[in-house]
Short mmCIF file of C-alpha atoms in Angstrom, two decimals:
data_model
loop_
_atom_site.label_atom_id
_atom_site.label_comp_id
_atom_site.label_asym_id
_atom_site.label_seq_id
_atom_site.Cartn_x
_atom_site.Cartn_y
_atom_site.Cartn_z
CA MET A 1 26.89 -21.58 11.29
CA ASN A 2 23.82 -23.28 9.90
CA GLY A 3 21.80 -22.38 6.82
CA ALA A 4 19.33 -20.20 8.73
CA GLU A 5 22.12 -18.22 10.34
CA SER A 6 23.82 -17.73 6.96
CA LEU A 7 20.53 -16.44 5.56
CA VAL A 8 19.99 -13.92 8.41
CA GLN A 9 23.59 -12.68 8.00
CA THR A 10 23.07 -12.39 4.25
CA LEU A 11 19.87 -10.42 4.58
CA LEU A 12 21.58 -7.98 7.01
CA ALA A 13 24.57 -7.66 4.61
CA CYS A 14 22.11 -6.81 1.85
CA GLY A 15 20.44 -4.07 3.93
CA VAL A 16 17.33 -6.03 4.98
CA ASP A 17 17.08 -5.52 8.75
CA THR A 18 13.32 -5.89 9.50
CA CYS A 19 11.31 -9.09 9.36
CA PHE A 20 7.56 -9.35 9.88
CA ALA A 21 6.87 -12.89 10.99
CA ASN A 22 4.28 -15.57 11.75
CA PRO A 23 6.45 -18.69 12.02
CA GLY A 24 5.72 -22.38 12.62
CA THR A 25 7.67 -25.61 13.21
CA SER A 26 9.56 -25.53 9.88
CA GLU A 27 10.87 -22.04 10.57
CA MET A 28 12.22 -22.63 14.07
CA HIS A 29 15.87 -22.59 13.03
CA PHE A 30 15.32 -19.20 11.42
CA VAL A 31 13.65 -18.01 14.62
CA ALA A 32 16.61 -19.29 16.64
CA ALA A 33 19.04 -17.57 14.30
CA LEU A 34 17.45 -14.23 15.23
CA ASP A 35 18.96 -14.71 18.69
CA ARG A 36 22.38 -15.74 17.43
CA VAL A 37 22.76 -13.05 14.77
CA ALA A 38 22.38 -9.49 16.05
CA GLY A 39 20.76 -6.75 13.99
CA MET A 40 17.50 -8.13 12.67
CA ARG A 41 14.32 -6.56 14.09
CA CYS A 42 11.55 -9.15 14.05
CA VAL A 43 7.89 -8.10 14.41
CA LEU A 44 5.27 -10.73 15.20
CA GLY A 45 1.93 -10.63 13.46
CA LEU A 46 -0.98 -12.87 14.50
CA PHE A 47 -2.18 -13.37 10.94
CA GLU A 48 -0.16 -13.68 7.75
CA GLY A 49 -2.18 -10.98 6.01
CA VAL A 50 -0.93 -8.58 8.70
CA VAL A 51 2.63 -9.73 8.12
CA THR A 52 2.60 -9.21 4.35
CA GLY A 53 0.67 -5.94 4.54
CA ALA A 54 3.12 -4.58 7.13
CA ALA A 55 6.00 -5.43 4.83
CA ASP A 56 4.23 -3.39 2.08
CA GLY A 57 3.79 -0.38 4.42
CA TYR A 58 7.33 -0.62 5.67
CA SER A 59 8.74 -0.65 2.14
CA ARG A 60 6.63 2.32 1.04
CA LEU A 61 8.13 4.49 3.77
CA SER A 62 11.64 3.14 4.01
CA GLY A 63 12.31 2.59 0.30
CA LYS A 64 13.91 -0.75 0.99
CA PRO A 65 12.67 -4.33 1.28
CA ALA A 66 11.29 -5.90 4.41
CA ALA A 67 11.44 -9.63 4.92
CA THR A 68 8.47 -11.76 5.91
CA LEU A 69 8.66 -15.19 7.63
CA LEU A 70 5.72 -17.45 6.75
CA HIS A 71 4.76 -21.02 7.63
CA LEU A 72 4.59 -23.41 4.63
CA GLY A 73 2.03 -23.14 1.83
CA PRO A 74 -1.03 -22.35 3.97
CA GLY A 75 0.80 -19.55 5.77
CA LEU A 76 1.85 -18.04 2.44
CA ALA A 77 -1.69 -18.46 1.13
CA ASN A 78 -3.09 -16.51 4.10
CA GLY A 79 -0.79 -13.60 3.17
CA LEU A 80 -1.48 -13.55 -0.59
CA ALA A 81 -4.14 -10.83 -0.60
CA ASN A 82 -1.81 -8.22 0.78
CA LEU A 83 1.07 -9.50 -1.37
CA HIS A 84 -1.24 -8.76 -4.30
CA ASN A 85 -1.62 -5.22 -3.03
CA ALA A 86 2.14 -4.88 -2.47
CA ARG A 87 2.81 -6.20 -5.98
CA ARG A 88 0.49 -3.63 -7.51
CA ALA A 89 2.14 -0.89 -5.46
CA GLY A 90 5.64 -1.84 -6.59
CA SER A 91 6.73 -2.52 -3.01
CA PRO A 92 9.90 -4.62 -2.55
CA VAL A 93 9.26 -7.63 -0.27
CA VAL A 94 11.39 -10.70 0.46
CA ASN A 95 9.23 -13.63 1.61
CA ILE A 96 10.99 -16.46 3.53
CA VAL A 97 8.62 -19.42 3.49
CA GLY A 98 9.40 -22.53 5.41
CA GLU A 99 9.05 -26.02 3.84
CA HIS A 100 9.16 -29.54 5.19
CA ALA A 101 12.60 -31.11 5.41
CA SER A 102 13.47 -32.40 1.95
CA PHE A 103 13.54 -36.04 3.10
CA HIS A 104 10.04 -35.67 4.60
CA LEU A 105 8.27 -34.44 1.49
CA ARG A 106 7.71 -37.90 -0.02
CA TYR A 107 5.46 -38.82 2.91
CA ASP A 108 2.78 -36.23 1.95
CA ALA A 109 2.31 -35.01 5.54
CA PRO A 110 -0.81 -32.89 6.21
CA LEU A 111 0.81 -29.48 5.58
CA THR A 112 2.56 -30.56 2.38
CA SER A 113 1.59 -28.38 -0.61
CA ASP A 114 2.98 -26.92 -3.83
CA ILE A 115 4.46 -23.82 -2.29
CA GLU A 116 6.05 -22.60 -5.55
CA GLY A 117 2.64 -22.92 -7.20
CA VAL A 118 1.03 -20.88 -4.37
CA ALA A 119 3.77 -18.20 -4.60
CA ARG A 120 3.98 -17.62 -8.38
CA PRO A 121 0.81 -15.59 -8.97
CA MET A 122 1.86 -12.89 -6.47
CA SER A 123 5.65 -13.16 -6.87
CA HIS A 124 8.03 -11.86 -9.54
CA TRP A 125 10.77 -14.28 -8.39
CA VAL A 126 10.44 -17.73 -6.72
CA ARG A 127 13.16 -20.18 -5.71
CA THR A 128 13.49 -23.21 -3.41
CA SER A 129 16.91 -23.66 -1.78
CA ARG A 130 18.51 -26.99 -2.72
CA ASP A 131 20.81 -27.32 0.31
CA ALA A 132 22.33 -25.38 3.18
CA ALA A 133 25.30 -24.28 1.09
CA SER A 134 22.96 -22.55 -1.40
CA VAL A 135 20.87 -20.70 1.12
CA ALA A 136 22.99 -17.58 1.54
CA GLN A 137 23.33 -16.79 -2.16
CA ASP A 138 19.68 -17.62 -2.69
CA GLY A 139 18.91 -14.98 -0.08
CA ALA A 140 21.10 -12.43 -1.79
CA ASP A 141 19.46 -13.18 -5.14
CA ALA A 142 16.04 -12.76 -3.52
CA VAL A 143 17.00 -9.30 -2.23
CA ALA A 144 18.33 -8.35 -5.67
CA ALA A 145 15.06 -9.45 -7.26
CA ALA A 146 12.99 -7.49 -4.74
CA ARG A 147 15.00 -4.33 -5.33
CA ALA A 148 14.60 -4.43 -9.10
CA ALA A 149 12.64 -1.32 -10.18
CA PRO A 150 9.98 -0.43 -9.34
CA GLY A 151 10.06 -2.96 -6.50
CA GLN A 152 9.16 -6.64 -6.68
CA ILE A 153 7.95 -9.56 -4.63
CA ALA A 154 10.62 -12.25 -4.14
CA THR A 155 9.74 -15.57 -2.45
CA LEU A 156 12.48 -17.88 -1.14
CA ILE A 157 11.31 -21.30 0.06
CA LEU A 158 13.49 -22.76 2.80
CA PRO A 159 13.26 -26.51 3.45
CA ALA A 160 13.83 -27.19 7.15
CA ASP A 161 16.99 -29.24 6.66
CA THR A 162 18.59 -26.48 4.57
CA ALA A 163 18.05 -24.24 7.59
CA TRP A 164 19.53 -26.63 10.17
CA ASN A 165 22.40 -28.17 8.17
CA PRO A 166 25.85 -26.57 8.35
CA ALA A 167 26.71 -23.64 6.05
CA ARG A 168 29.82 -21.51 5.64
CA ALA A 169 29.29 -18.63 3.26
CA ILE A 170 27.38 -15.37 3.42
CA GLY A 171 25.73 -14.28 0.22
CA ARG A 172 27.13 -11.33 -1.77
CA PRO A 173 25.16 -8.11 -1.48
CA PRO A 174 23.32 -7.59 -4.74
CA LEU A 175 24.21 -5.16 -7.46
CA VAL A 176 20.89 -3.50 -8.29
CA ASP A 177 20.40 -1.69 -11.59
CA PRO A 178 18.93 1.83 -11.19
CA PRO A 179 15.54 2.56 -12.75
CA ARG A 180 15.70 2.66 -16.56
CA LYS A 181 16.06 6.01 -18.26
CA VAL A 182 13.27 7.03 -20.62
CA ASP A 183 14.41 7.18 -24.22
CA ASP A 184 14.98 10.72 -25.40
CA SER A 185 12.60 10.27 -28.31
CA VAL A 186 9.78 9.58 -25.86
CA VAL A 187 10.54 12.83 -23.95
CA ALA A 188 10.70 14.71 -27.26
CA GLU A 189 7.26 13.41 -28.24
CA SER A 190 5.89 14.48 -24.89
CA ALA A 191 7.18 17.97 -25.48
CA ARG A 192 5.64 18.03 -28.95
CA LEU A 193 2.27 17.00 -27.58
CA LEU A 194 2.44 19.62 -24.85
CA ARG A 195 3.13 22.35 -27.38
CA ARG A 196 -0.14 21.55 -29.17
CA GLY A 197 -1.94 23.62 -26.51
CA ALA A 198 -5.10 23.10 -24.48
CA GLY A 199 -6.70 19.75 -23.96
CA THR A 200 -3.64 17.95 -22.59
CA LEU A 201 -3.42 16.10 -19.29
CA LEU A 202 -0.43 14.68 -17.42
CA LEU A 203 -1.77 11.66 -15.52
CA LEU A 204 0.70 10.96 -12.69
CA GLY A 205 1.21 7.79 -10.70
CA GLY A 206 3.91 5.79 -8.90
CA ASP A 207 7.13 7.67 -8.20
CA ALA A 208 5.87 10.69 -10.12
CA LEU A 209 3.90 11.56 -6.96
CA THR A 210 6.91 12.37 -4.74
CA GLU A 211 7.24 15.98 -3.60
CA GLU A 212 10.14 16.71 -5.94
CA ASN A 213 8.52 15.10 -8.99
CA LEU A 214 5.19 16.82 -8.35
CA ARG A 215 7.06 20.13 -8.35
CA ALA A 216 8.59 19.24 -11.69
CA ALA A 217 5.22 18.33 -13.09
CA GLY A 218 3.81 21.54 -11.72
CA ALA A 219 6.50 23.51 -13.53
CA ILE A 220 5.64 21.73 -16.81
CA ALA A 221 1.94 22.48 -16.30
CA ALA A 222 2.64 26.16 -15.53
CA HIS A 223 4.67 26.47 -18.72
CA SER A 224 2.49 24.51 -21.10
CA GLY A 225 -1.03 25.06 -19.80
CA ALA A 226 -1.56 21.32 -19.38
CA ASP A 227 -3.56 19.96 -16.48
CA LEU A 228 -2.37 17.54 -13.83
CA MET A 229 -4.20 14.62 -12.31
CA ALA A 230 -3.16 11.72 -10.07
CA THR A 231 -4.23 8.12 -10.41
CA THR A 232 -7.13 7.10 -8.18
CA TYR A 233 -4.82 5.22 -5.85
CA MET A 234 -1.22 5.94 -4.96
CA ARG A 235 1.77 4.19 -3.35
CA ASN A 236 3.03 7.19 -1.40
CA MET A 237 2.01 10.68 -2.43
CA ALA A 238 3.32 13.97 -1.01
CA ARG A 239 0.34 16.17 -0.11
CA GLY A 240 -0.62 19.23 1.91
CA ALA A 241 0.41 22.86 2.29
CA GLY A 242 3.53 23.93 0.39
CA ARG A 243 3.28 21.09 -2.10
CA VAL A 244 1.74 20.78 -5.56
CA SER A 245 -1.90 19.86 -5.13
CA ILE A 246 -3.65 17.94 -7.88
CA PRO A 247 -6.98 16.17 -8.14
CA ARG A 248 -7.14 12.42 -8.49
CA LEU A 249 -9.09 10.42 -11.04
CA PRO A 250 -12.48 9.61 -9.47
CA TYR A 251 -13.29 6.00 -8.72
CA PRO A 252 -16.94 5.97 -9.91
CA VAL A 253 -17.18 5.61 -13.69
CA ALA A 254 -19.97 8.23 -13.77
CA GLN A 255 -17.52 10.77 -12.37
CA ALA A 256 -14.33 9.57 -14.10
CA LEU A 257 -15.74 9.86 -17.62
CA PRO A 258 -16.61 13.58 -17.40
CA ALA A 259 -13.33 14.27 -15.56
CA LEU A 260 -11.37 12.99 -18.57
CA ALA A 261 -13.79 14.12 -21.28
CA PRO A 262 -12.10 17.49 -21.95
CA TYR A 263 -8.75 15.95 -23.00
CA ARG A 264 -7.48 15.24 -26.48
CA THR A 265 -4.12 14.01 -25.17
CA ILE A 266 -3.24 12.20 -21.97
CA ILE A 267 0.46 11.79 -21.18
CA LEU A 268 1.04 8.92 -18.76
CA VAL A 269 3.82 9.58 -16.23
CA GLY A 270 4.21 6.49 -14.05
CA ALA A 271 0.50 5.81 -14.53
CA PRO A 272 -1.31 3.00 -16.38
CA PRO A 273 -3.94 3.85 -18.99
CA PRO A 274 -7.12 4.88 -17.13
CA VAL A 275 -9.63 2.01 -16.90
CA SER A 276 -12.62 1.34 -14.65
CA PHE A 277 -12.01 -0.87 -11.57
CA PHE A 278 -14.67 -3.33 -12.86
CA GLY A 279 -16.57 -3.99 -16.03
CA TYR A 280 -20.20 -2.91 -15.94
CA PRO A 281 -23.10 -3.58 -18.33
CA GLU A 282 -23.29 -0.93 -21.07
CA SER A 283 -20.39 0.98 -19.56
CA PRO A 284 -16.94 1.53 -21.09
CA SER A 285 -13.88 -0.09 -19.54
CA GLU A 286 -11.56 2.58 -20.99
CA LEU A 287 -12.14 5.92 -19.30
CA HIS A 288 -10.44 8.27 -21.76
CA PRO A 289 -12.73 9.81 -24.39
CA PRO A 290 -12.87 8.43 -27.95
CA GLY A 291 -10.14 9.80 -30.19
CA CYS A 292 -7.97 10.81 -27.25
CA THR A 293 -4.23 10.15 -27.72
CA LEU A 294 -2.58 8.16 -24.93
CA HIS A 295 1.15 8.71 -24.76
CA ARG A 296 3.21 6.72 -22.22
CA MET A 297 6.12 8.90 -21.22
CA VAL A 298 7.21 6.96 -18.11
CA ALA A 299 6.45 3.27 -17.78
CA THR A 300 6.64 1.09 -14.73
CA GLY A 301 10.28 0.69 -13.62
CA GLU A 302 11.42 3.84 -15.42
CA ASP A 303 12.92 6.95 -13.79
CA ALA A 304 10.10 9.49 -13.53
CA GLY A 305 12.25 12.21 -11.97
CA ASP A 306 14.88 12.09 -14.68
CA ALA A 307 12.21 12.16 -17.43
CA LEU A 308 10.38 15.12 -15.93
CA ALA A 309 13.65 17.06 -15.47
CA ARG A 310 14.56 16.42 -19.13
CA LEU A 311 11.10 17.48 -20.24
CA ILE A 312 11.49 20.75 -18.36
CA ASP A 313 14.80 21.35 -20.15
CA ARG A 314 13.32 20.54 -23.55
CA LEU A 315 10.35 22.87 -23.04
CA GLY A 316 12.51 25.64 -21.59
CA ALA A 317 10.26 25.74 -18.51
CA ASP A 318 11.12 27.46 -15.24
CA PRO A 319 11.73 24.60 -12.71
CA SER A 320 10.52 26.83 -9.88
CA ALA A 321 7.27 27.88 -11.48
CA ALA A 322 4.97 25.23 -9.94
CA ARG A 323 1.99 26.56 -8.08
CA LEU A 324 2.05 25.37 -4.45
CA GLN A 325 -0.90 24.65 -2.20
CA ALA A 326 -1.61 27.38 0.38
CA PRO A 327 -2.32 26.26 3.97
CA GLU A 328 -6.05 25.72 4.55
CA ARG A 329 -6.50 24.51 8.09
CA PRO A 330 -10.22 24.74 8.83
CA ALA A 331 -11.78 25.31 12.20
CA ALA A 332 -12.78 22.20 14.09
CA PRO A 333 -16.31 21.34 13.03
CA ARG A 334 -19.31 20.89 15.31
CA GLY A 335 -22.58 19.02 15.18
CA PRO A 336 -23.63 15.56 14.00
CA ILE A 337 -21.27 13.16 12.26
CA THR A 338 -21.23 13.54 8.47
CA PRO A 339 -18.53 12.61 5.89
CA ASP A 340 -17.86 16.26 5.18
CA GLY A 341 -17.59 17.00 8.89
CA ILE A 342 -15.14 14.10 9.36
CA ALA A 343 -12.98 15.43 6.54
CA GLN A 344 -12.95 18.89 8.12
CA ALA A 345 -12.01 17.48 11.51
CA LEU A 346 -9.14 15.47 9.98
CA ALA A 347 -7.85 18.51 8.06
CA ALA A 348 -7.96 20.63 11.19
CA ALA A 349 -6.22 18.08 13.39
CA LEU A 350 -3.61 16.50 11.11
CA PRO A 351 -0.06 17.23 12.42
CA GLU A 352 2.86 18.06 10.16
CA ASN A 353 4.61 15.15 8.51
CA ALA A 354 1.85 12.67 9.34
CA ILE A 355 1.28 9.49 7.29
CA VAL A 356 -2.30 8.88 6.14
CA VAL A 357 -3.28 5.36 5.15
CA ASP A 358 -6.58 5.56 3.27
CA GLU A 359 -8.97 2.61 3.23
CA ALA A 360 -12.07 4.59 4.09
CA ILE A 361 -13.70 3.60 0.77
CA THR A 362 -17.21 5.07 0.69
CA THR A 363 -17.23 7.30 3.81
CA GLY A 364 -13.82 8.71 2.86
CA ARG A 365 -14.40 9.33 -0.82
CA GLY A 366 -14.28 13.12 -0.29
CA PHE A 367 -11.43 13.14 2.23
CA TYR A 368 -8.62 13.48 -0.35
CA ALA A 369 -9.88 16.77 -1.81
CA ALA A 370 -10.92 18.21 1.55
CA MET A 371 -7.47 17.63 3.08
CA ALA A 372 -5.46 19.25 0.24
CA GLY A 373 -4.48 22.28 2.35
CA ALA A 374 -3.79 20.39 5.58
CA ALA A 375 -0.35 20.22 7.10
CA PRO A 376 2.22 18.47 4.84
CA HIS A 377 1.69 14.70 4.90
CA SER A 378 2.06 11.45 2.97
CA TRP A 379 -0.99 9.71 1.46
CA LEU A 380 -0.94 5.89 1.00
CA SER A 381 -3.77 4.00 -0.65
CA ASN A 382 -4.58 0.59 -2.02
CA LEU A 383 -3.54 -0.01 -5.62
CA GLY A 384 -4.51 -3.69 -5.55
CA GLY A 385 -8.08 -3.35 -4.30
CA SER A 386 -7.92 -6.33 -1.90
CA ILE A 387 -9.44 -5.07 1.32
CA GLY A 388 -7.88 -5.51 4.75
CA PHE A 389 -5.00 -3.36 3.51
CA GLY A 390 -5.05 -0.35 5.87
CA PRO A 391 -4.23 -1.62 9.42
CA PRO A 392 -1.30 -3.80 8.27
CA VAL A 393 0.17 -1.09 6.04
CA GLY A 394 -0.20 1.44 8.84
CA THR A 395 1.61 -0.95 11.13
CA GLY A 396 4.55 -1.34 8.73
CA ALA A 397 4.66 2.40 8.03
CA ALA A 398 4.98 3.06 11.77
CA VAL A 399 7.84 0.62 12.09
CA ALA A 400 9.65 2.29 9.17
CA ALA A 401 9.02 5.85 10.38
CA PRO A 402 8.80 5.84 14.21
CA ASP A 403 9.15 9.64 14.35
CA ARG A 404 5.98 10.23 12.31
CA LYS A 405 2.34 9.84 13.36
CA VAL A 406 0.26 7.40 11.32
CA PHE A 407 -3.49 7.87 10.80
CA CYS A 408 -5.29 4.86 9.36
CA LEU A 409 -8.67 5.71 7.86
CA GLU A 410 -10.84 2.56 7.76
CA GLY A 411 -14.26 1.32 6.85
CA ASP A 412 -15.61 -1.08 9.45
CA GLY A 413 -16.01 -3.96 6.93
CA SER A 414 -12.41 -3.55 5.70
CA PHE A 415 -11.08 -3.25 9.24
CA MET A 416 -12.51 -6.65 10.19
CA TYR A 417 -10.27 -8.40 7.66
CA THR A 418 -7.08 -7.65 9.59
CA PRO A 419 -7.98 -6.41 13.13
CA GLN A 420 -5.03 -8.50 14.48
CA SER A 421 -2.87 -5.53 13.39
CA LEU A 422 -3.91 -3.75 16.59
CA TRP A 423 -2.23 -6.38 18.76
CA THR A 424 1.08 -5.90 16.91
CA GLN A 425 0.70 -2.10 17.23
CA ALA A 426 0.18 -2.49 21.01
CA ARG A 427 3.06 -4.92 21.41
CA GLU A 428 5.47 -2.70 19.51
CA ASN A 429 4.00 0.57 20.92
CA LEU A 430 3.55 1.97 17.41
CA ASP A 431 2.19 5.51 16.98
CA VAL A 432 -0.80 4.56 14.89
CA THR A 433 -4.27 6.03 15.28
CA THR A 434 -6.87 3.89 13.55
CA ILE A 435 -10.13 5.67 12.76
CA VAL A 436 -12.94 3.29 11.89
CA PHE A 437 -16.09 4.60 10.21
CA ALA A 438 -18.87 2.39 11.51
CA ASN A 439 -21.75 2.43 9.06
CA ARG A 440 -22.34 -1.26 9.81
CA SER A 441 -22.44 -2.27 6.16
CA TYR A 442 -20.39 -3.02 3.07
CA ASN A 443 -21.63 0.28 1.64
CA ILE A 444 -19.38 0.08 -1.37
CA LEU A 445 -21.09 -3.16 -2.42
CA LYS A 446 -24.50 -1.54 -2.32
CA HIS A 447 -23.19 0.87 -4.96
CA GLU A 448 -21.68 -2.03 -6.96
CA LEU A 449 -24.93 -3.97 -6.76
CA ALA A 450 -26.66 -1.14 -8.60
CA MET A 451 -23.80 -0.65 -11.08
CA VAL A 452 -23.82 -4.21 -12.32
CA GLY A 453 -27.54 -4.11 -12.90
CA ALA A 454 -28.45 -6.85 -10.43
CA GLY A 455 -31.87 -5.29 -9.66
CA ASN A 456 -33.47 -4.23 -6.44
CA PRO A 457 -32.00 -6.25 -3.57
CA GLY A 458 -34.27 -8.29 -1.39
CA ARG A 459 -33.73 -9.43 2.19
CA ASN A 460 -31.29 -12.24 1.32
CA ALA A 461 -29.17 -9.94 -0.82
CA LEU A 462 -29.09 -7.17 1.80
CA ASP A 463 -28.08 -9.68 4.44
CA MET A 464 -24.85 -10.17 2.50
CA LEU A 465 -24.13 -6.43 2.66
CA GLU A 466 -25.07 -5.48 6.22
CA LEU A 467 -22.78 -5.81 9.27
CA ASP A 468 -25.44 -6.07 11.94
CA ARG A 469 -27.14 -8.83 14.01
CA PRO A 470 -24.98 -8.51 16.04
CA ASP A 471 -23.48 -5.00 15.74
CA LEU A 472 -19.68 -4.89 15.88
CA ASP A 473 -18.12 -3.32 19.00
CA ILE A 474 -14.87 -2.26 17.32
CA ALA A 475 -13.74 -0.05 20.24
CA GLY A 476 -14.24 -3.03 22.56
CA LEU A 477 -12.28 -5.29 20.22
CA ALA A 478 -9.41 -2.75 20.24
CA ARG A 479 -9.31 -2.59 24.00
CA ALA A 480 -9.23 -6.41 24.16
CA MET A 481 -5.98 -6.30 22.09
CA GLY A 482 -4.32 -3.65 24.27
CA VAL A 483 -5.17 -0.54 22.22
CA PRO A 484 -6.95 2.37 24.03
CA ALA A 485 -10.17 3.13 22.19
CA ARG A 486 -13.11 5.49 22.29
CA LYS A 487 -16.30 6.03 20.30
CA ALA A 488 -17.24 9.35 18.68
CA THR A 489 -20.95 10.06 18.15
CA THR A 490 -20.61 13.79 17.44
CA LEU A 491 -18.00 15.90 15.67
CA GLU A 492 -17.09 17.49 19.04
CA GLU A 493 -16.23 14.00 20.36
CA LEU A 494 -14.24 13.26 17.21
CA ASN A 495 -12.29 16.54 17.57
CA GLN A 496 -11.43 15.67 21.16
CA ALA A 497 -10.30 12.15 20.22
CA LEU A 498 -8.09 13.46 17.40
CA GLU A 499 -6.60 16.12 19.68
CA ASN A 500 -5.67 13.38 22.18
CA ALA A 501 -4.18 11.25 19.40
CA VAL A 502 -1.98 14.09 18.22
CA ALA A 503 -0.89 15.03 21.76
CA SER A 504 0.15 11.57 22.88
CA SER A 505 2.10 8.68 21.40
CA GLY A 506 1.28 5.01 21.02
CA PRO A 507 -1.58 3.13 19.33
CA LYS A 508 -5.17 4.34 19.61
CA LEU A 509 -8.51 3.60 17.95
CA ILE A 510 -11.44 5.92 17.34
CA GLU A 511 -14.75 4.31 16.31
CA VAL A 512 -16.80 6.97 14.51
CA MET A 513 -20.50 6.12 14.70
CA LEU A 514 -22.29 6.94 11.46
#
């Protein structure tokens, strides 16, 4: 057994059985080990941003870490944007990054770089294996770090000679501490604030947005009269008919400020304090009103379910009192393509237990509210804000949950960051329907241009925001990578495309022409 084989066996022993990979020369012994050690599913991505984003999506649905296999510092650097998103989402990921053989480093070959330095900004844990004998336990320690609540990014750097040299041991599976319990005094203070009456909001994020925890929050709201709201973006939220439906904090500052204005107290349950995504001239960064009390009941890494259950007990609330969303499946819309019509079409077509990955940005800003009464589904969005998130996360989600349909809602500009995801979806025959809203512009940036007070854009400025000359043929690009695709120019055509996506399995793409 060599070091690479001991690492693969260790990962399997620690419950990591899926690896998203884009390997190079330094990783060949790890690649060979995948043949010699049974049990590891390895999924090839054609770009490292697809690999790291797929690991994020996989972890959100499976609840356990995926591994990535990346080639040296440049390969890791190519994947950093979606590692940033995974880090913000609290997704557990174990990166295996190849390195030159230790004896070769002193020659400063072209691909030599400071891999630890590249890794640290997006990793909670970083280590370089010293020798083949250390690799197995290093791997077990990486898994333990990734599994620490709420989920972390662990990066293990594997010099080529530590992979090919002989090894004997397999690392010990990690002992992982459960999420921390919230101190009882914090729960007691939450109860006191809720008893003050109107003007109180529970702002929910992270694991507070599971179906069970939303029901607990709904019971608290029914008892106390408090309102519920979700963070703007969410890791994996239970939505649809039969579940507790709550609004989310709007993204635009001009909408977020009035949404929070009525509240004297905001209790944070797995959510950070509400702040604007960017700083704007003469606009507040903090979104809560002046004089509002912010009380953090559940912090990152703490057990939201336990805290909510204890708060129900302290208040004497009825755990079954939550108001549940009634089914609201609209009729399939007709006529020209509009954002409201798209939302109606999605709500009408969405099958039960679907996974919705939302990176629709401007076109999709109203989709969340419009789909509240659709069939029960999971809603995943981008907590890190680095675009190119949706197609890779949809890919990983489909690997983790092959019995569920994935619908990836994409702007055309965002889609073009990681279109290579389609090739992986075709190769693995993943049940992902990617719906691209083709407005041929970075529409969100036109809004941001106005918000930062940059003045009226001229031709040069607009050229940076338009996706024309030439127009993108996204359906053609999908077909070139083995994914059946069609264009929808009316709502009737969109309805037909969605009906086909629901009725058949495998990857598909719908380009919606706006």
